[in-house]
């Protein structure tokens, strides 16, 4: 199977000084990132090009995705 360079980079594992393997991004993180990018691109496209009315559903979906992104990436901001 052929992978794009981006996916190879996301799946790359590196060895830390203790010999542990560290993965750059998990499957869950990649999925949340995909959905955030999709909504960020699709909402303006559907509003500007397709003349779709903006409803509160877009707002709620955006808030839910921001919450999901926070919880799945919060380990990057917290110290243990």
Coordinates of C-alpha atoms in Angstrom, one line a residue:
X1 CA 0.0 0.0 0.0
X2 CA 1.3 3.4 -0.9
X3 CA 1.3 6.1 1.9
X4 CA 1.7 9.8 1.4
X5 CA 4.7 11.4 3.1
X6 CA 2.4 13.1 5.6
X7 CA 1.0 9.8 6.8
X8 CA 4.5 8.3 7.0
X9 CA 5.5 11.3 9.1
X10 CA 2.4 10.8 11.4
X11 CA 3.1 7.1 11.8
X12 CA 6.8 7.5 12.4
X13 CA 8.1 6.3 15.8
X14 CA 11.2 7.7 17.5
X15 CA 13.3 6.2 20.2
X16 CA 13.7 8.4 23.3
X17 CA 16.9 8.4 25.4
X18 CA 15.4 5.7 27.7
X19 CA 14.7 3.4 24.8
X20 CA 10.9 3.9 24.8
X21 CA 9.1 4.3 21.6
X22 CA 7.1 7.5 21.1
X23 CA 4.5 7.9 18.5
X24 CA 3.9 11.3 16.9
X25 CA 0.1 11.0 16.6
X26 CA -2.4 8.3 17.5
X27 CA -5.3 7.2 15.2
X28 CA -7.8 9.1 17.4
X29 CA -5.7 12.3 17.2
X30 CA -5.5 12.0 13.4
X31 CA -9.3 11.4 13.2
X32 CA -10.1 14.5 15.3
X33 CA -7.6 16.6 13.3
X34 CA -9.3 15.4 10.1
X35 CA -12.7 16.4 11.3
X36 CA -11.5 19.8 12.5
X37 CA -9.9 20.5 9.1
X38 CA -13.0 19.3 7.2
X39 CA -15.4 21.5 9.2
X40 CA -13.0 24.5 8.9
X41 CA -13.0 24.1 5.1
X42 CA -16.5 22.9 4.5
X43 CA -18.5 25.5 6.4
X44 CA -17.1 28.5 4.6
X45 CA -17.3 26.6 1.3
X46 CA -21.0 25.7 1.9
X47 CA -21.8 29.2 2.9
X48 CA -20.0 31.2 0.2
X49 CA -20.2 28.8 -2.8
X50 CA -23.3 26.7 -2.2
X51 CA -25.3 29.5 -0.5
X52 CA -26.2 27.3 2.4
X53 CA -27.7 29.1 5.4
X54 CA -25.6 29.1 8.5
X55 CA -27.5 27.6 11.4
X56 CA -26.7 26.9 15.0
X57 CA -25.9 23.3 14.1
X58 CA -22.6 24.5 12.7
X59 CA -21.8 26.3 15.9
X60 CA -22.6 23.3 18.1
X61 CA -20.6 21.0 15.8
X62 CA -17.6 23.4 16.1
X63 CA -17.9 23.6 19.9
X64 CA -18.0 19.8 20.1
X65 CA -15.0 19.4 17.9
X66 CA -13.0 22.0 19.9
X67 CA -13.8 20.0 23.0
X68 CA -12.8 16.8 21.4
X69 CA -9.5 18.4 20.2
X70 CA -8.8 19.7 23.7
X71 CA -9.4 16.4 25.4
X72 CA -7.4 14.3 22.8
X73 CA -4.4 16.7 22.7
X74 CA -4.4 18.0 26.3
X75 CA -1.5 15.7 27.3
X76 CA 0.7 18.0 25.1
X77 CA -0.1 21.0 27.4
X78 CA -0.1 19.3 30.8
X79 CA 2.9 18.4 32.8
X80 CA 3.1 15.2 34.9

